[in-house]
Amino acid sequence: MTDSQMPGFHKLPMSEKLKEIAKMTGLTEDEVKALANTGGLPSDVADRMIENVVGGLTMPLGIATNFRINGKDYLVPMALEEPSVVAGASKAAKIAREKGGFTVTNTGPVMIGQIQIVNVPQPEKAKADILGRKADILKKANEQDPMLVSLGGGAKDLNAKVLATITGPMVVAELIVNTGDAMGANAVNTMAEAVAPMIEEIAHGDALLKIISNLADRRLVRASAVFEKDAMGGEGVVDGVVNAYAFADADPYRCATHNKGIMNGVVAVGIACGQDIRALEAGAHSYASKTGRYKPLTTWEKDAEGNLVGKLEMPMAVGLVGGAARTHPAARAAIKILGAKTAIELAEVMAAVGLAQNFAALRALASEGIQKGHMKLHSRNVAVSAGATGELIDVVAKRMVEEKKIRFDRAKELVEELSKNR
Ligand code: MEV
C-alpha cells in the first residue's frame, strides 16, 4: 500500500470497498470472507451505522449466570474477547447470592450539557445574568425535545461557572438534563446548541463548545454485596481482598488495573447491549479522579462476622432508546435476554456486574493467583492461534494444561504431532 488517500472511496458500495482494500493490502480470500461476515448485524444496517464500512467484526457473546440484583434474577449477556471474565462474574454472583445478591441504587438518568462562552468582558456579571435568565433558557432547551419532556424528562436546572484557564477567564453554562431512557448525548447536545445563542447574548461573549459532559456524576449507580467468608475461601482470602483494595487506594499504578477489572464487566455488558462504551470508560475514570487523586471505584471491608462487604459507585450513562441498542438486532436480542425494561435497570445490572468482576479478580489475585484459571481457559485460544481446528482445539488445550506449558510454540508442536496421528 503506497497511498492512503482514496478519493471517491466513501461512495463505493460496501462490497466494492472491501475488494478495493483487499487489493491494496493483499488480503487473502479467507481474510476477505472473515471481514465480509457481519455476524448478527445485517450489512445494510452496518453500512449506515458508521462511514467507509467494509465489513464486520464479531465477538463471542457469553451469558453470566447466578445474578440476583435487587431481589430479581438476571441472565447477563457479555460480549468480549477475554477468557475468565464471564466465568469470574458468574462465580462471584453465585457467592453473592448466598447473602441475598446485589443491592443497587441510582441517582436517576441525569446528564450535564456544557456551553462554553469566551471573550466575555465581565465574567462574574455574565454568570449572574445567565442564572437570572434560567427559566427562559430551560424553556428554550425543553422546546427541543417535547417527547422527552412529555415522559417526565428534559432540562431541569442550569448552573453557571467562571473558569480561570490558560487562555484567560471563560464562562461555562451547564444544562442539567433528565434524559429518561436515552443515554442522552443527542438530546443534550441539541439542547446545548439551541440555547447557546441566547446565552451568548446574555453574556456578551462568543459561544464555542456546546457538548455533553461524560463526567456523568449526576448519573451514579451504587452497588453493594456481601460475600460469605467460607464460600470465598476463608477469612485469609477476605483479608487478602481488603489488602488488595488498600493497595489500589494508595497507588494509581495498581488502581488503574483494579478499575480495569471492574470495566471488564461493565464494558462487556455494554458492548452486548449496544452501549457507547467510550462514554462509560470516560465517565468511570474521570469520576475515579474527581478528588484530584485516582481512586478505586469500589471499596472492600470485613464485617463483624468476618464476611467481605463490597461497594461500587460510578457513573453509568446508558440508554435503551436510540443508538445501537435499537439498531443492532443482536444488541436488541441481548437486552431481551437481560430483560432490562429501563435505562436505569440496565445501569443497575451493569453496576452489579462491575462489582462482581472486581470481586472475582481480587479473590483470585489474593488466593491462587490469576493465571491458573485464566491460562486454563486461555489454552483454547492458544491452540486456535497455533492452527488447531475442530476437536483438536480441546485436545491440544488439554495437553498443554496437563503439561503446564500453555505456550504458542508447544501448541504448534502438538498441532503438528496430533494432526499426523489423525
Ligand atoms: C484482567 O483483565 C483484569 C485484572 O488485571 C484486574 C485486577 O488486577 O484487579 C485481573
Short mmCIF file of C-alpha atoms and ligand atoms in Angstrom, two decimals:
data_model
loop_
_atom_site.label_atom_id
_atom_site.label_comp_id
_atom_site.label_asym_id
_atom_site.label_seq_id
_atom_site.Cartn_x
_atom_site.Cartn_y
_atom_site.Cartn_z
CA MET A 1 0.00 0.00 0.00
CA THR A 2 1.56 3.26 -1.06
CA ASP A 3 -1.13 5.88 -0.71
CA SER A 4 -3.90 6.14 1.88
CA GLN A 5 -5.68 8.92 0.00
CA MET A 6 -8.68 7.30 -1.64
CA PRO A 7 -10.85 9.86 -3.38
CA GLY A 8 -14.35 8.56 -4.03
CA PHE A 9 -13.84 5.55 -1.73
CA HIS A 10 -16.72 6.60 0.51
CA LYS A 11 -19.11 6.45 -2.45
CA LEU A 12 -18.39 2.79 -3.34
CA PRO A 13 -20.86 0.08 -2.25
CA MET A 14 -19.66 -1.84 0.81
CA SER A 15 -18.54 -4.96 -1.12
CA GLU A 16 -16.57 -2.82 -3.58
CA LYS A 17 -14.87 -1.01 -0.72
CA LEU A 18 -13.77 -4.36 0.70
CA LYS A 19 -12.48 -5.51 -2.71
CA GLU A 20 -10.52 -2.30 -3.06
CA ILE A 21 -8.98 -2.66 0.41
CA ALA A 22 -8.21 -6.33 -0.24
CA LYS A 23 -6.41 -5.43 -3.45
CA MET A 24 -4.41 -2.66 -1.80
CA THR A 25 -3.39 -4.64 1.27
CA GLY A 26 -3.10 -8.15 -0.18
CA LEU A 27 -5.91 -9.78 1.81
CA THR A 28 -6.47 -13.47 1.07
CA GLU A 29 -9.87 -14.85 0.10
CA ASP A 30 -10.32 -16.21 3.64
CA GLU A 31 -9.45 -12.85 5.16
CA VAL A 32 -11.99 -11.13 2.89
CA LYS A 33 -14.59 -13.70 3.89
CA ALA A 34 -13.86 -13.11 7.60
CA LEU A 35 -14.38 -9.37 7.22
CA ALA A 36 -17.42 -9.62 4.97
CA ASN A 37 -19.26 -11.61 7.65
CA THR A 38 -21.13 -9.01 9.67
CA GLY A 39 -22.49 -11.59 12.12
CA GLY A 40 -25.82 -10.68 13.68
CA LEU A 41 -25.70 -7.26 12.09
CA PRO A 42 -27.26 -7.05 8.61
CA SER A 43 -24.72 -5.50 6.26
CA ASP A 44 -27.08 -2.70 5.18
CA VAL A 45 -27.54 -1.69 8.82
CA ALA A 46 -23.78 -1.84 9.39
CA ASP A 47 -23.24 0.28 6.31
CA ARG A 48 -25.42 3.03 7.77
CA MET A 49 -24.00 2.96 11.29
CA ILE A 50 -20.56 4.36 10.52
CA GLU A 51 -18.64 5.51 7.46
CA ASN A 52 -16.47 3.64 4.94
CA VAL A 53 -17.80 0.28 6.14
CA VAL A 54 -16.07 -2.78 4.63
CA GLY A 55 -17.47 -5.49 6.88
CA GLY A 56 -17.95 -6.52 10.46
CA LEU A 57 -16.06 -7.88 13.41
CA THR A 58 -17.93 -10.29 15.62
CA MET A 59 -17.11 -11.20 19.20
CA PRO A 60 -18.24 -14.06 21.37
CA LEU A 61 -21.35 -13.38 23.42
CA GLY A 62 -21.41 -15.20 26.76
CA ILE A 63 -24.11 -15.32 29.40
CA ALA A 64 -23.16 -14.74 33.03
CA THR A 65 -25.39 -16.74 35.34
CA ASN A 66 -26.44 -16.61 39.01
CA PHE A 67 -27.06 -12.85 39.19
CA ARG A 68 -29.63 -11.74 41.74
CA ILE A 69 -29.99 -7.96 41.81
CA ASN A 70 -32.49 -6.06 43.97
CA GLY A 71 -34.31 -9.35 44.56
CA LYS A 72 -34.65 -10.25 40.87
CA ASP A 73 -32.74 -12.85 38.85
CA TYR A 74 -30.93 -11.90 35.65
CA LEU A 75 -29.11 -13.71 32.86
CA VAL A 76 -26.44 -11.23 31.83
CA PRO A 77 -25.16 -11.08 28.24
CA MET A 78 -21.47 -10.17 27.95
CA ALA A 79 -19.55 -9.62 24.71
CA LEU A 80 -15.76 -9.65 24.92
CA GLU A 81 -12.65 -11.45 23.79
CA GLU A 82 -11.05 -12.17 27.18
CA PRO A 83 -11.38 -15.60 28.79
CA SER A 84 -12.22 -15.91 32.52
CA VAL A 85 -14.40 -12.79 32.68
CA VAL A 86 -17.81 -14.45 32.19
CA ALA A 87 -16.80 -17.37 34.42
CA GLY A 88 -15.49 -14.94 37.07
CA ALA A 89 -18.70 -12.88 37.09
CA SER A 90 -20.89 -15.99 37.30
CA LYS A 91 -18.86 -17.42 40.19
CA ALA A 92 -18.91 -14.09 42.07
CA ALA A 93 -22.68 -13.80 41.58
CA LYS A 94 -23.10 -17.34 42.91
CA ILE A 95 -21.23 -16.48 46.11
CA ALA A 96 -23.08 -13.14 46.48
CA ARG A 97 -26.43 -14.98 46.19
CA GLU A 98 -25.81 -16.75 49.48
CA LYS A 99 -26.23 -13.40 51.24
CA GLY A 100 -29.09 -12.14 49.06
CA GLY A 101 -27.24 -10.99 45.96
CA PHE A 102 -26.58 -7.41 44.90
CA THR A 103 -28.38 -4.28 46.10
CA VAL A 104 -28.16 -1.39 43.66
CA THR A 105 -29.49 2.17 43.80
CA ASN A 106 -29.15 5.07 41.37
CA THR A 107 -29.36 8.85 41.23
CA GLY A 108 -31.53 8.98 38.10
CA PRO A 109 -30.65 9.43 34.43
CA VAL A 110 -29.26 12.97 34.69
CA MET A 111 -26.62 14.31 32.29
CA ILE A 112 -24.82 17.65 32.00
CA GLY A 113 -24.57 19.71 28.80
CA GLN A 114 -21.86 22.39 28.72
CA ILE A 115 -21.92 25.67 26.81
CA GLN A 116 -18.55 27.45 26.76
CA ILE A 117 -18.59 31.24 26.34
CA VAL A 118 -15.32 33.03 25.54
CA ASN A 119 -14.43 36.74 25.11
CA VAL A 120 -16.74 37.69 27.96
CA PRO A 121 -15.96 41.25 29.15
CA GLN A 122 -17.39 40.78 32.68
CA PRO A 123 -17.38 37.06 33.50
CA GLU A 124 -18.83 37.25 37.04
CA LYS A 125 -21.64 39.55 35.90
CA ALA A 126 -22.30 37.25 32.92
CA LYS A 127 -22.56 34.27 35.27
CA ALA A 128 -25.14 36.07 37.43
CA ASP A 129 -27.07 37.25 34.35
CA ILE A 130 -27.18 33.73 32.89
CA LEU A 131 -28.55 32.36 36.17
CA GLY A 132 -31.06 35.23 36.25
CA ARG A 133 -32.48 34.01 32.92
CA LYS A 134 -32.66 30.36 33.99
CA ALA A 135 -36.38 29.95 33.30
CA ASP A 136 -36.07 31.28 29.71
CA ILE A 137 -33.01 29.15 28.99
CA LEU A 138 -34.65 25.96 30.32
CA LYS A 139 -37.81 26.72 28.32
CA LYS A 140 -35.75 27.06 25.13
CA ALA A 141 -33.89 23.81 25.91
CA ASN A 142 -37.11 21.90 26.54
CA GLU A 143 -38.70 23.10 23.30
CA GLN A 144 -36.12 20.91 21.51
CA ASP A 145 -37.47 17.62 22.86
CA PRO A 146 -41.21 17.69 23.64
CA MET A 147 -41.31 13.88 23.64
CA LEU A 148 -38.67 13.63 26.38
CA VAL A 149 -40.47 16.35 28.35
CA SER A 150 -43.83 14.54 27.99
CA LEU A 151 -42.19 11.44 29.52
CA GLY A 152 -41.03 13.41 32.56
CA GLY A 153 -37.52 14.16 31.33
CA GLY A 154 -35.92 17.29 29.92
CA ALA A 155 -33.77 20.20 31.13
CA LYS A 156 -34.37 20.57 34.85
CA ASP A 157 -31.75 23.00 36.05
CA LEU A 158 -28.98 25.36 34.99
CA ASN A 159 -25.57 26.08 36.51
CA ALA A 160 -23.02 28.68 35.54
CA LYS A 161 -19.37 28.97 36.48
CA VAL A 162 -16.36 31.13 35.69
CA LEU A 163 -13.20 29.19 34.85
CA ALA A 164 -9.67 30.58 35.03
CA THR A 165 -7.97 28.92 32.06
CA ILE A 166 -4.66 29.10 30.20
CA THR A 167 -6.30 31.37 27.63
CA GLY A 168 -7.96 33.58 30.24
CA PRO A 169 -11.29 33.55 32.06
CA MET A 170 -14.30 31.94 30.44
CA VAL A 171 -17.90 31.34 31.43
CA VAL A 172 -19.46 27.90 31.26
CA ALA A 173 -23.20 27.33 31.49
CA GLU A 174 -24.36 23.83 32.33
CA LEU A 175 -27.75 22.37 31.48
CA ILE A 176 -28.84 19.62 33.84
CA VAL A 177 -30.98 17.24 31.81
CA ASN A 178 -33.01 14.20 32.79
CA THR A 179 -32.53 12.02 29.71
CA GLY A 180 -35.02 9.30 30.65
CA ASP A 181 -34.36 6.01 28.88
CA ALA A 182 -31.81 7.55 26.47
CA MET A 183 -28.08 7.73 27.05
CA GLY A 184 -28.81 11.33 26.20
CA ALA A 185 -25.90 12.63 24.14
CA ASN A 186 -28.13 13.62 21.21
CA ALA A 187 -30.82 15.22 23.37
CA VAL A 188 -28.31 17.14 25.48
CA ASN A 189 -26.16 18.30 22.55
CA THR A 190 -29.25 19.51 20.67
CA MET A 191 -30.40 21.47 23.73
CA ALA A 192 -26.91 22.94 24.31
CA GLU A 193 -26.71 24.12 20.71
CA ALA A 194 -30.21 25.58 20.86
CA VAL A 195 -29.64 27.68 23.98
CA ALA A 196 -26.12 28.84 23.01
CA PRO A 197 -27.19 31.98 21.03
CA MET A 198 -29.34 33.12 23.97
CA ILE A 199 -26.51 32.60 26.46
CA GLU A 200 -24.07 34.31 24.10
CA GLU A 201 -26.33 37.37 24.06
CA ILE A 202 -26.79 37.42 27.82
CA ALA A 203 -23.04 37.05 28.47
CA HIS A 204 -21.94 39.42 25.68
CA GLY A 205 -19.45 36.79 24.59
CA ASP A 206 -18.96 34.08 21.97
CA ALA A 207 -20.34 30.58 22.46
CA LEU A 208 -17.76 27.97 21.43
CA LEU A 209 -18.29 24.38 22.56
CA LYS A 210 -21.79 23.04 23.14
CA ILE A 211 -21.48 19.45 24.25
CA ILE A 212 -22.41 16.82 26.83
CA SER A 213 -20.01 16.05 29.69
CA ASN A 214 -19.02 12.42 30.08
CA LEU A 215 -18.19 13.01 33.73
CA ALA A 216 -21.73 11.91 34.49
CA ASP A 217 -21.55 12.45 38.24
CA ARG A 218 -25.29 13.06 38.48
CA ARG A 219 -25.99 9.68 36.95
CA LEU A 220 -24.42 7.43 39.54
CA VAL A 221 -25.13 3.83 40.38
CA ARG A 222 -24.26 2.34 43.77
CA ALA A 223 -24.00 -1.44 44.13
CA SER A 224 -23.21 -3.45 47.23
CA ALA A 225 -22.98 -7.13 48.16
CA VAL A 226 -21.82 -9.36 50.98
CA PHE A 227 -19.58 -12.34 50.15
CA GLU A 228 -19.69 -15.09 52.74
CA LYS A 229 -16.18 -15.81 54.05
CA ASP A 230 -16.19 -19.61 53.75
CA ALA A 231 -17.80 -19.55 50.31
CA MET A 232 -14.98 -17.33 49.06
CA GLY A 233 -12.09 -19.32 50.53
CA GLY A 234 -11.90 -18.32 54.20
CA GLU A 235 -11.02 -15.31 56.31
CA GLY A 236 -7.47 -15.22 54.92
CA VAL A 237 -8.84 -14.51 51.46
CA VAL A 238 -11.21 -11.86 52.89
CA ASP A 239 -8.18 -10.11 54.43
CA GLY A 240 -6.32 -10.54 51.14
CA VAL A 241 -9.09 -8.76 49.19
CA VAL A 242 -9.17 -5.91 51.73
CA ASN A 243 -5.39 -5.54 51.41
CA ALA A 244 -5.64 -5.66 47.61
CA TYR A 245 -8.15 -2.80 47.80
CA ALA A 246 -5.85 -0.86 50.15
CA PHE A 247 -3.06 -1.25 47.58
CA ALA A 248 -5.28 0.22 44.84
CA ASP A 249 -6.41 3.03 47.13
CA ALA A 250 -2.79 4.00 47.82
CA ASP A 251 -1.23 3.54 44.39
CA PRO A 252 -2.51 4.75 40.99
CA TYR A 253 -0.44 2.09 39.17
CA ARG A 254 -2.40 -0.65 40.91
CA CYS A 255 -5.63 1.37 40.87
CA ALA A 256 -5.67 1.56 37.06
CA THR A 257 -5.66 -2.25 36.91
CA HIS A 258 -8.18 -2.55 39.75
CA ASN A 259 -10.59 -0.29 37.85
CA LYS A 260 -9.79 -2.07 34.58
CA GLY A 261 -11.07 -5.27 36.19
CA ILE A 262 -14.36 -3.51 37.04
CA MET A 263 -14.63 -2.23 33.46
CA ASN A 264 -14.08 -5.79 32.15
CA GLY A 265 -17.60 -6.48 33.38
CA VAL A 266 -19.21 -3.10 32.72
CA VAL A 267 -17.90 -2.81 29.16
CA ALA A 268 -18.71 -6.41 28.24
CA VAL A 269 -22.38 -5.90 29.15
CA GLY A 270 -22.21 -2.50 27.46
CA ILE A 271 -20.99 -3.98 24.18
CA ALA A 272 -23.56 -6.77 24.30
CA CYS A 273 -26.35 -4.23 24.86
CA GLY A 274 -25.21 -1.75 22.19
CA GLN A 275 -23.93 0.98 24.55
CA ASP A 276 -21.38 3.75 23.99
CA ILE A 277 -18.57 2.14 25.94
CA ARG A 278 -16.17 5.04 25.27
CA ALA A 279 -18.56 7.24 27.25
CA LEU A 280 -18.68 4.64 30.04
CA GLU A 281 -14.87 4.46 30.23
CA ALA A 282 -14.52 8.26 30.17
CA GLY A 283 -17.14 8.60 32.92
CA ALA A 284 -15.58 5.89 35.07
CA HIS A 285 -12.00 7.10 35.00
CA SER A 286 -12.82 10.81 35.31
CA TYR A 287 -15.07 10.01 38.28
CA ALA A 288 -12.28 7.92 39.81
CA SER A 289 -10.05 11.04 39.65
CA LYS A 290 -12.61 13.53 40.87
CA THR A 291 -10.86 14.24 44.16
CA GLY A 292 -7.62 15.05 42.32
CA ARG A 293 -6.22 11.57 43.06
CA TYR A 294 -7.07 8.50 41.01
CA LYS A 295 -9.08 6.19 43.28
CA PRO A 296 -10.75 2.76 43.11
CA LEU A 297 -14.41 2.75 42.04
CA THR A 298 -15.05 0.07 44.68
CA THR A 299 -14.39 -0.27 48.40
CA TRP A 300 -13.89 -3.55 50.30
CA GLU A 301 -14.12 -4.21 54.03
CA LYS A 302 -14.74 -7.01 56.51
CA ASP A 303 -17.99 -7.02 58.51
CA ALA A 304 -18.47 -8.09 62.15
CA GLU A 305 -18.92 -11.75 61.09
CA GLY A 306 -15.74 -11.77 59.03
CA ASN A 307 -17.56 -11.69 55.69
CA LEU A 308 -16.46 -9.43 52.86
CA VAL A 309 -18.53 -6.36 52.00
CA GLY A 310 -18.03 -4.73 48.61
CA LYS A 311 -19.43 -1.42 47.36
CA LEU A 312 -19.18 0.21 43.96
CA GLU A 313 -20.07 3.77 42.97
CA MET A 314 -19.62 5.04 39.44
CA PRO A 315 -21.35 6.96 36.65
CA MET A 316 -23.35 4.76 34.29
CA ALA A 317 -24.61 6.64 31.24
CA VAL A 318 -26.57 4.02 29.31
CA GLY A 319 -29.73 4.05 27.26
CA LEU A 320 -32.32 1.76 25.72
CA VAL A 321 -33.73 4.19 23.18
CA GLY A 322 -31.57 5.38 20.31
CA GLY A 323 -28.16 4.17 19.21
CA ALA A 324 -27.04 0.60 18.64
CA ALA A 325 -29.32 -0.59 21.47
CA ARG A 326 -32.13 -0.05 18.97
CA THR A 327 -30.48 -0.55 15.58
CA HIS A 328 -28.30 -3.62 16.21
CA PRO A 329 -30.51 -6.74 16.14
CA ALA A 330 -28.05 -8.73 18.27
CA ALA A 331 -27.93 -5.95 20.87
CA ARG A 332 -31.73 -5.91 20.93
CA ALA A 333 -31.74 -9.66 21.48
CA ALA A 334 -29.15 -9.32 24.26
CA ILE A 335 -31.30 -6.69 26.00
CA LYS A 336 -34.23 -9.09 25.75
CA ILE A 337 -32.18 -11.86 27.40
CA LEU A 338 -31.27 -9.43 30.18
CA GLY A 339 -34.88 -8.32 30.49
CA ALA A 340 -33.99 -4.70 31.33
CA LYS A 341 -37.05 -2.53 30.81
CA THR A 342 -35.48 0.87 31.56
CA ALA A 343 -32.09 2.53 31.19
CA ILE A 344 -31.89 2.63 34.99
CA GLU A 345 -32.40 -1.12 35.24
CA LEU A 346 -29.64 -1.71 32.68
CA ALA A 347 -27.33 0.68 34.58
CA GLU A 348 -28.03 -1.14 37.85
CA VAL A 349 -27.25 -4.55 36.35
CA MET A 350 -24.01 -3.20 34.91
CA ALA A 351 -23.01 -1.86 38.33
CA ALA A 352 -23.62 -5.28 39.90
CA VAL A 353 -21.53 -6.94 37.18
CA GLY A 354 -18.73 -4.41 37.73
CA LEU A 355 -18.69 -5.20 41.44
CA ALA A 356 -18.84 -8.95 40.77
CA GLN A 357 -15.98 -8.72 38.30
CA ASN A 358 -13.81 -6.78 40.72
CA PHE A 359 -14.55 -9.38 43.41
CA ALA A 360 -13.64 -12.23 41.07
CA ALA A 361 -10.32 -10.63 40.13
CA LEU A 362 -9.33 -9.67 43.69
CA ARG A 363 -10.37 -13.05 45.11
CA ALA A 364 -8.23 -14.85 42.55
CA LEU A 365 -5.31 -12.45 42.97
CA ALA A 366 -5.45 -12.76 46.76
CA SER A 367 -5.54 -16.57 46.67
CA GLU A 368 -4.35 -18.85 43.86
CA GLY A 369 -3.34 -16.01 41.51
CA ILE A 370 -4.96 -15.03 38.27
CA GLN A 371 -3.01 -17.16 35.82
CA LYS A 372 -4.10 -20.63 36.92
CA GLY A 373 -7.75 -20.27 35.96
CA HIS A 374 -7.08 -17.77 33.23
CA MET A 375 -4.45 -19.80 31.40
CA LYS A 376 -6.59 -22.90 31.53
CA LEU A 377 -9.36 -21.00 29.75
CA HIS A 378 -6.84 -19.20 27.56
CA SER A 379 -5.29 -22.50 26.41
CA ARG A 380 -8.04 -22.93 23.79
CA ASN A 381 -7.18 -19.54 22.28
CA VAL A 382 -3.52 -20.54 22.13
CA ALA A 383 -4.45 -23.82 20.42
CA VAL A 384 -6.54 -21.97 17.81
CA SER A 385 -3.80 -19.44 17.13
CA ALA A 386 -1.39 -22.35 16.56
CA GLY A 387 -3.67 -23.74 13.86
CA ALA A 388 -5.83 -26.26 15.74
CA THR A 389 -9.34 -26.71 14.40
CA GLY A 390 -12.41 -28.77 15.41
CA GLU A 391 -11.84 -31.41 18.07
CA LEU A 392 -8.11 -30.78 18.00
CA ILE A 393 -8.61 -27.46 19.83
CA ASP A 394 -9.69 -29.13 23.06
CA VAL A 395 -7.17 -31.96 22.73
CA VAL A 396 -4.24 -29.56 22.30
CA ALA A 397 -5.54 -27.26 25.04
CA LYS A 398 -5.92 -30.18 27.48
CA ARG A 399 -2.39 -31.47 26.77
CA MET A 400 -0.89 -28.03 27.35
CA VAL A 401 -2.73 -27.68 30.66
CA GLU A 402 -1.57 -31.16 31.76
CA GLU A 403 1.99 -30.32 30.82
CA LYS A 404 1.68 -26.83 32.41
CA LYS A 405 3.07 -25.41 29.17
CA ILE A 406 0.39 -23.14 27.76
CA ARG A 407 2.56 -21.62 25.06
CA PHE A 408 2.30 -20.97 21.36
CA ASP A 409 5.46 -22.97 20.49
CA ARG A 410 4.20 -26.04 22.39
CA ALA A 411 0.75 -25.69 20.82
CA LYS A 412 2.34 -25.66 17.37
CA GLU A 413 4.33 -28.81 18.11
CA LEU A 414 1.22 -30.53 19.42
CA VAL A 415 -0.88 -29.49 16.43
CA GLU A 416 1.74 -30.95 14.08
CA GLU A 417 2.18 -34.13 16.09
CA LEU A 418 -1.51 -34.79 16.67
CA SER A 419 -2.56 -33.88 13.12
CA LYS A 420 -0.15 -36.54 11.80
CA ASN A 421 -1.68 -39.18 14.04
CA ARG A 422 -5.22 -38.47 12.86
C1 MEV B 1 -7.51 -8.54 33.75
O1 MEV B 1 -8.23 -8.28 32.58
C2 MEV B 1 -8.10 -7.82 34.94
C3 MEV B 1 -7.28 -7.89 36.22
O2 MEV B 1 -5.95 -7.47 35.99
C4 MEV B 1 -7.97 -7.00 37.23
C5 MEV B 1 -7.19 -6.80 38.51
O3 MEV B 1 -5.93 -6.94 38.51
O4 MEV B 1 -7.83 -6.45 39.51
C6 MEV B 1 -7.21 -9.31 36.73
#
